[in-house]
């Protein structure tokens, strides 16, 4: 159980390590773009190491000029197909 807790970060820890604001993470949670891996007993968001690559994808796509709606579509497609390149291509074709 302790090993599992070491792999989890509070929203503040995750934000600091990822270089984003708490507000950004809360907003991404609110719009279902990046949901926390779990919640602690008090209901606080907990993120895992597996959430870092997801956030990196979001930030990269945002950097290249995609809207959060487009990014959400790509992330959803990527989860279904598990093929990021295909997800980007599908989004490009649909726009």
Steps between C-alpha positions, in 0.01 A plus 500: 500500500785741579651443154167600347493821703852591388380486141227756566529877517266759642377758253757747639790258468393397151459862388844593631674201340316555170552875492132592478268682736250346738233692314599332173473152650168579663367635171621197305323282756182708474485469120595129512827555317729360770331325789693410816595135538321487833387697801612473861266452795443876523401516132820669382631424154790256467706462185735217405818476297285378211328840493820687407510374138129581460559854621805531275287406197242760596763772545673410174177508302407830664844640413452418132175694501220248545197598705414315818196353321723365223744365758216331686389331177856382431546369852166316483590344163844411629347315795269304268759412236817527711657660192593866548611553140172362366307721744679811371435400139129442565470840668676670209271332248187598692593870516 
